[in-house]
Short mmCIF file of C-alpha atoms in Angstrom, two decimals:
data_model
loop_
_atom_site.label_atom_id
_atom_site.label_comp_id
_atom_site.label_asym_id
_atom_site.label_seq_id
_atom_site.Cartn_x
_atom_site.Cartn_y
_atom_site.Cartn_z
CA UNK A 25 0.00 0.00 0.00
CA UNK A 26 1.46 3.40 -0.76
CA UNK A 27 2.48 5.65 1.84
CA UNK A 28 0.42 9.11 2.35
CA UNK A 29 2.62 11.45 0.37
CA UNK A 30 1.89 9.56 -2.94
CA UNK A 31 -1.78 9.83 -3.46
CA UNK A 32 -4.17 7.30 -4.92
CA UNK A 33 -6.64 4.83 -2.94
CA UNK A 34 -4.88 3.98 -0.27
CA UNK A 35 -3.21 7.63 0.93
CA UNK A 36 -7.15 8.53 1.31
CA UNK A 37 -7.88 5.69 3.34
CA UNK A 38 -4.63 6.80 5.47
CA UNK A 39 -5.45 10.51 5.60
CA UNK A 40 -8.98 10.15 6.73
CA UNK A 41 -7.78 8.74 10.26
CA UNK A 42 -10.42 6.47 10.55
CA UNK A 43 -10.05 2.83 11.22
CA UNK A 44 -10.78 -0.14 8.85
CA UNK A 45 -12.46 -3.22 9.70
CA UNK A 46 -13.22 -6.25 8.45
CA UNK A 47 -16.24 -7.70 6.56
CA UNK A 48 -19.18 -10.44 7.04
CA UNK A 49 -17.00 -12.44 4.27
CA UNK A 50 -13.92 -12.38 5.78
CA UNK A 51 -15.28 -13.38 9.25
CA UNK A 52 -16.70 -16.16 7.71
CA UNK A 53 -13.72 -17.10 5.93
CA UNK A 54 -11.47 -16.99 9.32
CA UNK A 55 -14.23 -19.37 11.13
CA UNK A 56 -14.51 -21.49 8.24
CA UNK A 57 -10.42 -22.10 8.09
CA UNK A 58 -10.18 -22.60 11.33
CA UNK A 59 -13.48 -25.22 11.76
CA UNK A 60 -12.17 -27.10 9.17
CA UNK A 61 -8.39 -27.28 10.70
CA UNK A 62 -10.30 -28.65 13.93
CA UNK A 63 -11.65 -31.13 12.11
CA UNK A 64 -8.51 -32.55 10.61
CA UNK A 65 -6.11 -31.79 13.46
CA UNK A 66 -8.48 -31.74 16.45
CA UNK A 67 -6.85 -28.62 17.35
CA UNK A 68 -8.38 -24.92 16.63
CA UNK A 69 -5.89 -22.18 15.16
CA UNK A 70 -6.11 -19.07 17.34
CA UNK A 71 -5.90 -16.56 16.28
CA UNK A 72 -6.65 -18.08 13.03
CA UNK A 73 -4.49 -16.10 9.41
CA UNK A 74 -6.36 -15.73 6.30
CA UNK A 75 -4.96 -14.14 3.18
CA UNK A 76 -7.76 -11.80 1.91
CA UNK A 77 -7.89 -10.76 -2.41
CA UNK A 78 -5.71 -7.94 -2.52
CA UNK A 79 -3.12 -9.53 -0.36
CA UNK A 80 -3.89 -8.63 3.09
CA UNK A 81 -3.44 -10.84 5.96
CA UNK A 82 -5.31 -10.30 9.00
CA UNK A 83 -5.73 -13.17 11.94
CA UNK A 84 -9.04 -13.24 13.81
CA UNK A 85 -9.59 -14.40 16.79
CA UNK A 86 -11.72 -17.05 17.78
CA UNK A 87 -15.00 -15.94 20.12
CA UNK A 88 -16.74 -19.83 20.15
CA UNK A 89 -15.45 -23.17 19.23
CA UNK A 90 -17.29 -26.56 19.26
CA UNK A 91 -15.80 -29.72 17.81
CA UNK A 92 -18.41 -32.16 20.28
CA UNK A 93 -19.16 -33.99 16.78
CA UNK A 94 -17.14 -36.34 14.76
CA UNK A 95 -17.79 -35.12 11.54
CA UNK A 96 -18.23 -31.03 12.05
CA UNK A 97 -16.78 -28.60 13.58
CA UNK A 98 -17.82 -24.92 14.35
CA UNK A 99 -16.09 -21.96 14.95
CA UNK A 100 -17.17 -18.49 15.62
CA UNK A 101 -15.59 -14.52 14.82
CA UNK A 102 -16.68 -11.39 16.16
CA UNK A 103 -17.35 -8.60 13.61
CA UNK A 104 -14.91 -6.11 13.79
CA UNK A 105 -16.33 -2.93 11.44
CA UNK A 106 -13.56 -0.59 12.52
CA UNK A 107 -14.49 2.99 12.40
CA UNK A 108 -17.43 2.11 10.28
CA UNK A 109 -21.17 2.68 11.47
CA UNK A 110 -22.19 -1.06 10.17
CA UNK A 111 -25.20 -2.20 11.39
CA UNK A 112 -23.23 -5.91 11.75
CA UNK A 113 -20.15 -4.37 13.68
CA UNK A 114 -19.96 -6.67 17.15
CA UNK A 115 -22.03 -9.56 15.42
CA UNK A 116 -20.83 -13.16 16.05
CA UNK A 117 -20.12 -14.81 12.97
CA UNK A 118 -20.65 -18.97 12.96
CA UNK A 119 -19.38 -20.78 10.56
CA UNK A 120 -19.85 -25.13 10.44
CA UNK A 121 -17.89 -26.67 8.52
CA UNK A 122 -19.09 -30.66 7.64
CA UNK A 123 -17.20 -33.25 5.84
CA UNK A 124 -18.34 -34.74 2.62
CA UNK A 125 -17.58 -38.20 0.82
CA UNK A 126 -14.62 -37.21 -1.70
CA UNK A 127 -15.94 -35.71 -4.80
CA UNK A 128 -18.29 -33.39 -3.56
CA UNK A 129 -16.96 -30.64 -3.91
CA UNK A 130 -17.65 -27.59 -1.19
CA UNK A 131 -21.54 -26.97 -0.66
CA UNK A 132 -22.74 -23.46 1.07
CA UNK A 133 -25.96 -23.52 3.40
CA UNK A 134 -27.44 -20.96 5.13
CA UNK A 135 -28.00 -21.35 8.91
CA UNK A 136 -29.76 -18.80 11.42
CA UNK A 137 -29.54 -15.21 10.29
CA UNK A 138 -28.17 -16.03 7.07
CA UNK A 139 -30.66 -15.18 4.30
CA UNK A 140 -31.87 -16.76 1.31
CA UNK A 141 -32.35 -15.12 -2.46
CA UNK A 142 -35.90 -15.58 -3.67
CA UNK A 143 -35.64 -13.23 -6.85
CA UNK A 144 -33.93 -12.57 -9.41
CA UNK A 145 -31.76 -9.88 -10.06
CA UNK A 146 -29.23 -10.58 -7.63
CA UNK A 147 -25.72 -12.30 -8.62
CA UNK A 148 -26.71 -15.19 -6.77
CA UNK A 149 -29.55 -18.02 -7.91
CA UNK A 150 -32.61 -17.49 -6.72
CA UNK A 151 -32.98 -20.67 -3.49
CA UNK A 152 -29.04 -20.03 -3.10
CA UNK A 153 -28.02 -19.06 0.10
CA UNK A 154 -26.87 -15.61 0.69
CA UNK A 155 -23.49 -15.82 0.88
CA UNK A 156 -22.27 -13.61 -1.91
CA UNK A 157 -19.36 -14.74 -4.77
CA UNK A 158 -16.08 -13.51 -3.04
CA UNK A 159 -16.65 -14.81 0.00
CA UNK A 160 -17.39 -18.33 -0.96
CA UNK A 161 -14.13 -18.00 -3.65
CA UNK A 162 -12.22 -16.96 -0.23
CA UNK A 163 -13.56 -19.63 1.62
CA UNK A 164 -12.72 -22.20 -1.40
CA UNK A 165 -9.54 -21.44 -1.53
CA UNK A 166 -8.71 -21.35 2.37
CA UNK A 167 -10.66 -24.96 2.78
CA UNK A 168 -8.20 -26.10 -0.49
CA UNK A 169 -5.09 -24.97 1.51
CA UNK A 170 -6.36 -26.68 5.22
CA UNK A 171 -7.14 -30.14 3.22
CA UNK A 172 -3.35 -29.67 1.50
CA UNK A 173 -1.69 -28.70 4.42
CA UNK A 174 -3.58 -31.52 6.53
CA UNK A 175 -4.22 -34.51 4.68
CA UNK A 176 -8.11 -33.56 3.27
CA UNK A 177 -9.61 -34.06 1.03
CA UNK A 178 -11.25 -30.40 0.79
CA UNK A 179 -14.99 -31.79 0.42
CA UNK A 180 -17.88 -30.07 2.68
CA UNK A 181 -20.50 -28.30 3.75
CA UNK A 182 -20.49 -24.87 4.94
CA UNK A 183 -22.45 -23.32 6.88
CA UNK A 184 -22.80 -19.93 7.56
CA UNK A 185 -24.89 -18.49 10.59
CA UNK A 186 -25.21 -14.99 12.85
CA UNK A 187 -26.80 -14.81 15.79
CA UNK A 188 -29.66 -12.48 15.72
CA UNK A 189 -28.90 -11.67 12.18
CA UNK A 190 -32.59 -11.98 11.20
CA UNK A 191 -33.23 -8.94 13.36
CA UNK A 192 -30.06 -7.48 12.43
CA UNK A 193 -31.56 -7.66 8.79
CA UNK A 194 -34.66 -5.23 9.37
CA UNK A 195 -32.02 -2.44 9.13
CA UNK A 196 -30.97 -3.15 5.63
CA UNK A 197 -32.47 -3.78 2.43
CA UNK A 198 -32.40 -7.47 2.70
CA UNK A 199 -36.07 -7.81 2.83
CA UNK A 200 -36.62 -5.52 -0.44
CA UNK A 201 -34.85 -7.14 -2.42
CA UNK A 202 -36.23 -10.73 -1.26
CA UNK A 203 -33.59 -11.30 0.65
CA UNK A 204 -35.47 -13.60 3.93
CA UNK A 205 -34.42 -14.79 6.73
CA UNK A 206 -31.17 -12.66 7.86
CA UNK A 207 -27.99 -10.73 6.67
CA UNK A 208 -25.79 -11.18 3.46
CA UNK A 209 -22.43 -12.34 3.54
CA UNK A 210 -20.68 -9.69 1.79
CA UNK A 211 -17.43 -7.90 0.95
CA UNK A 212 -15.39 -7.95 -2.35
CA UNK A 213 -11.86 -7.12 -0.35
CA UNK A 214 -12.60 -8.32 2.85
CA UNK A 215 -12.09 -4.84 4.12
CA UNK A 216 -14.71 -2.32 5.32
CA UNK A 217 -13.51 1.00 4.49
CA UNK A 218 -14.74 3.20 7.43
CA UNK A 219 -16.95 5.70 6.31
CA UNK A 220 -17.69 9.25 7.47
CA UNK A 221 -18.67 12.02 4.76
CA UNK A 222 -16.79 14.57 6.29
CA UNK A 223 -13.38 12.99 6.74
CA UNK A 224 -13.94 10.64 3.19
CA UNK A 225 -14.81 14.38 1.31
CA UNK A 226 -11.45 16.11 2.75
CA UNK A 227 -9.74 12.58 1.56
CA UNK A 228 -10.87 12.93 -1.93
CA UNK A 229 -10.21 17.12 -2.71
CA UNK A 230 -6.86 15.99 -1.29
CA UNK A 231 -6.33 13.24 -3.88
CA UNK A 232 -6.96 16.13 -6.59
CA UNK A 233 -4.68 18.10 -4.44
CA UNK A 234 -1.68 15.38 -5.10
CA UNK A 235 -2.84 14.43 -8.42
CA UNK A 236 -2.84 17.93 -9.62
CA UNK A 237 0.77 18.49 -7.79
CA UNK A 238 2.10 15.52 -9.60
CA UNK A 239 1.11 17.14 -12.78
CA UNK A 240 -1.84 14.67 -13.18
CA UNK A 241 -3.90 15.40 -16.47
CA UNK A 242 -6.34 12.67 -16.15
CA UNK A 243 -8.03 11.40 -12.94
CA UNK A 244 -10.33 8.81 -12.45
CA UNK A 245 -12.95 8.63 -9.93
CA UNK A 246 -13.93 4.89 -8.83
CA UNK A 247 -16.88 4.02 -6.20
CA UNK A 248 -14.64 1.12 -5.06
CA UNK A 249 -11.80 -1.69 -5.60
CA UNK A 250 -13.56 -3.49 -8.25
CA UNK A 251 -14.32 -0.07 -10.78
CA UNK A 252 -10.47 0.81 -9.81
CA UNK A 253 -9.46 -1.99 -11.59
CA UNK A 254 -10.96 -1.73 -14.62
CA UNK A 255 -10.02 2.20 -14.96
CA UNK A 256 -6.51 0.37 -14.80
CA UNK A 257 -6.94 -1.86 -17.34
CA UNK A 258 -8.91 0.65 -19.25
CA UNK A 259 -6.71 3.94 -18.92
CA UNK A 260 -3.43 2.24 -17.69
CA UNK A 261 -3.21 5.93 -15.11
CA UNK A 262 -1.07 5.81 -12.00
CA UNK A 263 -1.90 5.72 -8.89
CA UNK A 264 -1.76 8.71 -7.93
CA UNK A 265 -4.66 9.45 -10.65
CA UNK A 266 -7.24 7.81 -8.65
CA UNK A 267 -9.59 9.22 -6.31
CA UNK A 268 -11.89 6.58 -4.26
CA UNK A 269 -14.67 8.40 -4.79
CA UNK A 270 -17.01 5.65 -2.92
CA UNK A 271 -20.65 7.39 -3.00
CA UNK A 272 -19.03 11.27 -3.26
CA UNK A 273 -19.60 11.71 -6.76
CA UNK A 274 -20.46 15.33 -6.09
CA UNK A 275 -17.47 16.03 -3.96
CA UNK A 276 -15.24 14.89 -6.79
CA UNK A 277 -17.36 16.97 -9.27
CA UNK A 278 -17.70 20.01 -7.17
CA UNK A 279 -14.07 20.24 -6.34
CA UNK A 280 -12.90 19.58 -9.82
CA UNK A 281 -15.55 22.23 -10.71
CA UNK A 282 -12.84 24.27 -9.29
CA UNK A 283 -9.63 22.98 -9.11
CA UNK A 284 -10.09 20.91 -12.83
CA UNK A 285 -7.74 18.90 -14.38
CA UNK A 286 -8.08 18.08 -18.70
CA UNK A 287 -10.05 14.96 -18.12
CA UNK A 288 -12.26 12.80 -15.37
CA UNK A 289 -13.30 9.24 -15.51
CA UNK A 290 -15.64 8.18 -13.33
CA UNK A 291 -16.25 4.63 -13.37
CA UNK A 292 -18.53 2.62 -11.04
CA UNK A 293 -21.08 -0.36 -10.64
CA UNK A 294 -24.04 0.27 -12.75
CA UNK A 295 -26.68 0.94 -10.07
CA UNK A 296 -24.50 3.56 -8.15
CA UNK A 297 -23.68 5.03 -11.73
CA UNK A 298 -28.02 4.88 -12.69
CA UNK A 299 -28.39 6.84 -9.65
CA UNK A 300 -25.98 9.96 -10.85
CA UNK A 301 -27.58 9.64 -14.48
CA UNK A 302 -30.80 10.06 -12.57
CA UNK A 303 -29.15 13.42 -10.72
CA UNK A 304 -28.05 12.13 -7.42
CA UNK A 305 -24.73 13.64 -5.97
CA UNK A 306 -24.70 10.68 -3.17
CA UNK A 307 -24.51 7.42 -4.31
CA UNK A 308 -25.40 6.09 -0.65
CA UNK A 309 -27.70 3.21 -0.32
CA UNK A 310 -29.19 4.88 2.52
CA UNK A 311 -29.95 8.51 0.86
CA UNK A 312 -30.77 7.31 -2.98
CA UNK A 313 -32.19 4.46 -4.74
CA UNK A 314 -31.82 2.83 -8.51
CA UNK A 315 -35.03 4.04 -10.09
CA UNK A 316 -36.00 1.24 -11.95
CA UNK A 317 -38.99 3.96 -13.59
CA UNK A 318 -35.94 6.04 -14.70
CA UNK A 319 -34.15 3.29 -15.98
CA UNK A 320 -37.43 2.17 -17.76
CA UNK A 321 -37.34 5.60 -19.77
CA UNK A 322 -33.71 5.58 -20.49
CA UNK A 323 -34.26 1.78 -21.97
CA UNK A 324 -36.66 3.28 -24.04
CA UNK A 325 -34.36 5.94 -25.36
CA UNK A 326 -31.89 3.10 -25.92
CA UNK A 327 -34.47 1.16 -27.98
CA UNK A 328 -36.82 -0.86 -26.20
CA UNK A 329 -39.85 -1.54 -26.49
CA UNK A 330 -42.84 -1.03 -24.49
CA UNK A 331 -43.62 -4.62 -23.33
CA UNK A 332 -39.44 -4.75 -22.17
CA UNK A 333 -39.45 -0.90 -20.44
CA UNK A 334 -42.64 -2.33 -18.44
CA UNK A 335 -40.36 -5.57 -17.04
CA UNK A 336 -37.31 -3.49 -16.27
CA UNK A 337 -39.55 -0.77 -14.51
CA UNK A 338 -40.85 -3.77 -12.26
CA UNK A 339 -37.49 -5.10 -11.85
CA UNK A 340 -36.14 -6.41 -8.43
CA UNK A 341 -32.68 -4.55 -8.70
CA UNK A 342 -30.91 -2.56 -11.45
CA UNK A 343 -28.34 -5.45 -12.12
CA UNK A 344 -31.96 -7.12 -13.47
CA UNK A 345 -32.69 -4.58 -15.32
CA UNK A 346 -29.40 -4.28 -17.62
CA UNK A 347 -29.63 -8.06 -17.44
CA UNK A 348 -32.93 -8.03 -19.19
CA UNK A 349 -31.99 -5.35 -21.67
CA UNK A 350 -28.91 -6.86 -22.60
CA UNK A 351 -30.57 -10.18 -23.35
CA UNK A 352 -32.51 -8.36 -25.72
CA UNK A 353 -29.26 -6.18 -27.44
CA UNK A 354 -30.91 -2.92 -25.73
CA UNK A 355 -27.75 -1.10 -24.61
CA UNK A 356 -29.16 0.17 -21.52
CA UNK A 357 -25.51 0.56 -19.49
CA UNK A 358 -24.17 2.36 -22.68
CA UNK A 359 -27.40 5.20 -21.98
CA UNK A 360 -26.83 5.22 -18.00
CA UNK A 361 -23.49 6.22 -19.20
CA UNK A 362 -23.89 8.99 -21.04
CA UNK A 363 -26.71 10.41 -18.85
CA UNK A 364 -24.57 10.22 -16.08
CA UNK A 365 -21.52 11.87 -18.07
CA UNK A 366 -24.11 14.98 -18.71
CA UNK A 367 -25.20 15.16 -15.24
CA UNK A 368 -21.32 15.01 -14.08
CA UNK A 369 -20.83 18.03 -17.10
CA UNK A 370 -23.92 19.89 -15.59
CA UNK A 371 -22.27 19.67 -12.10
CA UNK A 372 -18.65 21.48 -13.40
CA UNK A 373 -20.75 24.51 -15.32
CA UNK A 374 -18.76 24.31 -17.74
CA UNK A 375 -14.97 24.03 -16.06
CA UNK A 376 -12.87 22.67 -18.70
CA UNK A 377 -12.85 18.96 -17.86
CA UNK A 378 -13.25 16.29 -20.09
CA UNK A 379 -15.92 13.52 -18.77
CA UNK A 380 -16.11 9.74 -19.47
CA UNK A 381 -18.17 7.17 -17.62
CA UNK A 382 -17.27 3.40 -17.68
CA UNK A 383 -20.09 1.33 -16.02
CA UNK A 384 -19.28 -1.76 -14.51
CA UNK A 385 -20.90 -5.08 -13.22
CA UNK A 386 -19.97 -6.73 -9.91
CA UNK A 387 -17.40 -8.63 -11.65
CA UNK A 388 -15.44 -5.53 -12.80
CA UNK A 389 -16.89 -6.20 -16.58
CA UNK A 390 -17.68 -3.48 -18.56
CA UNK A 391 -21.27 -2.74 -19.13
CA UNK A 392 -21.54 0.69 -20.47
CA UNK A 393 -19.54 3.77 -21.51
CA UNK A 394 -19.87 7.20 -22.80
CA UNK A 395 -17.69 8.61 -25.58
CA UNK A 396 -15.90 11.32 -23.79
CA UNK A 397 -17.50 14.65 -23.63
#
């Protein structure tokens, strides 16, 4: 990670003074690797290493252990959100981890307070158990290295629980988007990036600060890891070109407005990026939603027909939305794109920045762009 004099993602994080913590997935993870080491050694790791996706290596340690059955094992991690105000912070993460004849692979269950998907629209299958992509790659790969390090064969089930997570659950948006039963295991780094909008505003104008210093031309805003990625693989700019804008879209816009640089890329998932199109300055779950209405009109501008704009206006989420357009070559991400690129122009009045958007899907894939202003 760079230090704080060089700018980019990780000099924000640094300069905001806030503490990170660790997410649902990644407490998971640590009780799963250590559940399944109990069942092949007898012994429980604590505190127990994992080795998270962009090379970080926290240990947890353990809050419950229970290895009273042959053939199971359960272990159990203490949420740790940092500085963050998560609604999960202090929760007790259980994870069981079962052994399976050889062959079958790793299975994922959902126990108490874990919820299940029952629509669409989600990047899990709707009956699948909440437990979201990264997280069960993380907890793959962990349960690959116990059985190789101990003599498995790396086939179970995993279960995931939290106690009281189905009350923990009211408080988010499980339930509207048909999430039941509890809390989603989340997180794409394994990191929760403490949030405060005073400190994570002051973090980004000084990004432009260093950028600009550095003789930056181009900058690139990105609402997290994932988007950062693919503005490197895109635009191949250094780090000290990017600003983690998270859900600030506004404060990058407003200070650029008067501190600009020749060009801005702002590049996000497609339902934070739907919301700016639609004129939101703050991407934040909790103060704007995807309009799936909106995104009904702009499919129509795009070329859909009625019948289609009708089932992406009654979609569950906006990630079923583009879904459904796509599957019917309506390029819905390209027009979220460029409506968000003229909102993002109509924010600078007319400071002489260059805008393109890249929209993304969780998986970093391109979904939509705008030709540069």
């Amino acid at each position: 990670m760079s230090d704080g004099g060089r700018g980019g993602r990780a000099a924000q994080l640094k300069h905001t003074g806030l503490r990170p913590g660790w997410t649902t997935g990644a407490c998971a993870t640590a009780a799963a690797t250590a559940a399944y080491t109990a069942l092949l050694t007898g012994e429980f790791p604590d505190p127990v290493p994992i080795t998270l996706p962009k090379g970080v290596t926290p240990s947890f340690a353990l809050a419950t252990e229970d290895l009273t059955a042959g053939d199971r094992a359960t272990a159990g991690v203490v949420k740790d959100a940092g500085d963050d105000p998560d609604v999960t912070h202090a929760a007790l993460i259980r994870t069981t981890v079962r052994l399976l004849p050889p062959g079958a692979g790793v299975v994922f269950r959902a126990g108490p307070g874990v919820g299940t998907v029952t629509r669409p629209g989600l990047p899990l299958d709707v009956g699948e158990p909440a437990i979201n992509p990264v997280p069960r790659q993380l907890m793959r790969s962990h349960v690959a290295e116990v059985a190789a390090r101990h003599g498995g064969t790396g086939d179970v089930v995993i279960t995931v629980s939290v106690d009281n997570g189905a009350e923990i659950a009211r408080s988010t948006w499980n339930p509207r988007l048909g999430i039941l039963g509890g809390l989603s295991i989340l997180g794409t780094t394994g990191v929760v990036v403490p949030y405060s909008c005073s400190a994570w505003i002051d973090s980004i104008r000084r990004g432009v600060d260093v950028a600009r210093a550095a003789g930056r031309t181009h900058v690139a805003g990105c609402t997290g890891s994932t988007s950062e990625k693919t503005v490197l693989a895109v635009h191949d700019l250094p780090e000290d070109a990017l600003l983690d804008m998270g859900d600030f879209a506004g404060a990058v816009l407003k200070y650029l407005r008067r501190h600009p640089v020749d060009r801005l890329t702002l590049c996000g998932g497609f339902a934070k990026l739907s919301k700016l199109a639609a004129g939101h300055l703050d991407l934040h779950s909790a103060r704007s939603q995807v309009d799936k209405t909106f995104l009904a009109e702009l499919a129509l501008t795009a070329g859909a027909d009625a019948p289609l704009a009708n089932r992406v206006a009654a979609a569950n989420t906006g990630l079923e939305a583009l879904r459904l357009c796509e599957s019917y070559g309506v390029p819905l991400g390209d027009e979220v794109a460029r409506r968000a690129r003229d909102e993002a122009l109509a924010v600078l009045r007319g400071a002489p920045v260059e805008v393109d958007v890249i929209c993304v899907d969780r998986a970093g894939t391109v979904v939509g762009r705008s030709d540069p202003a």
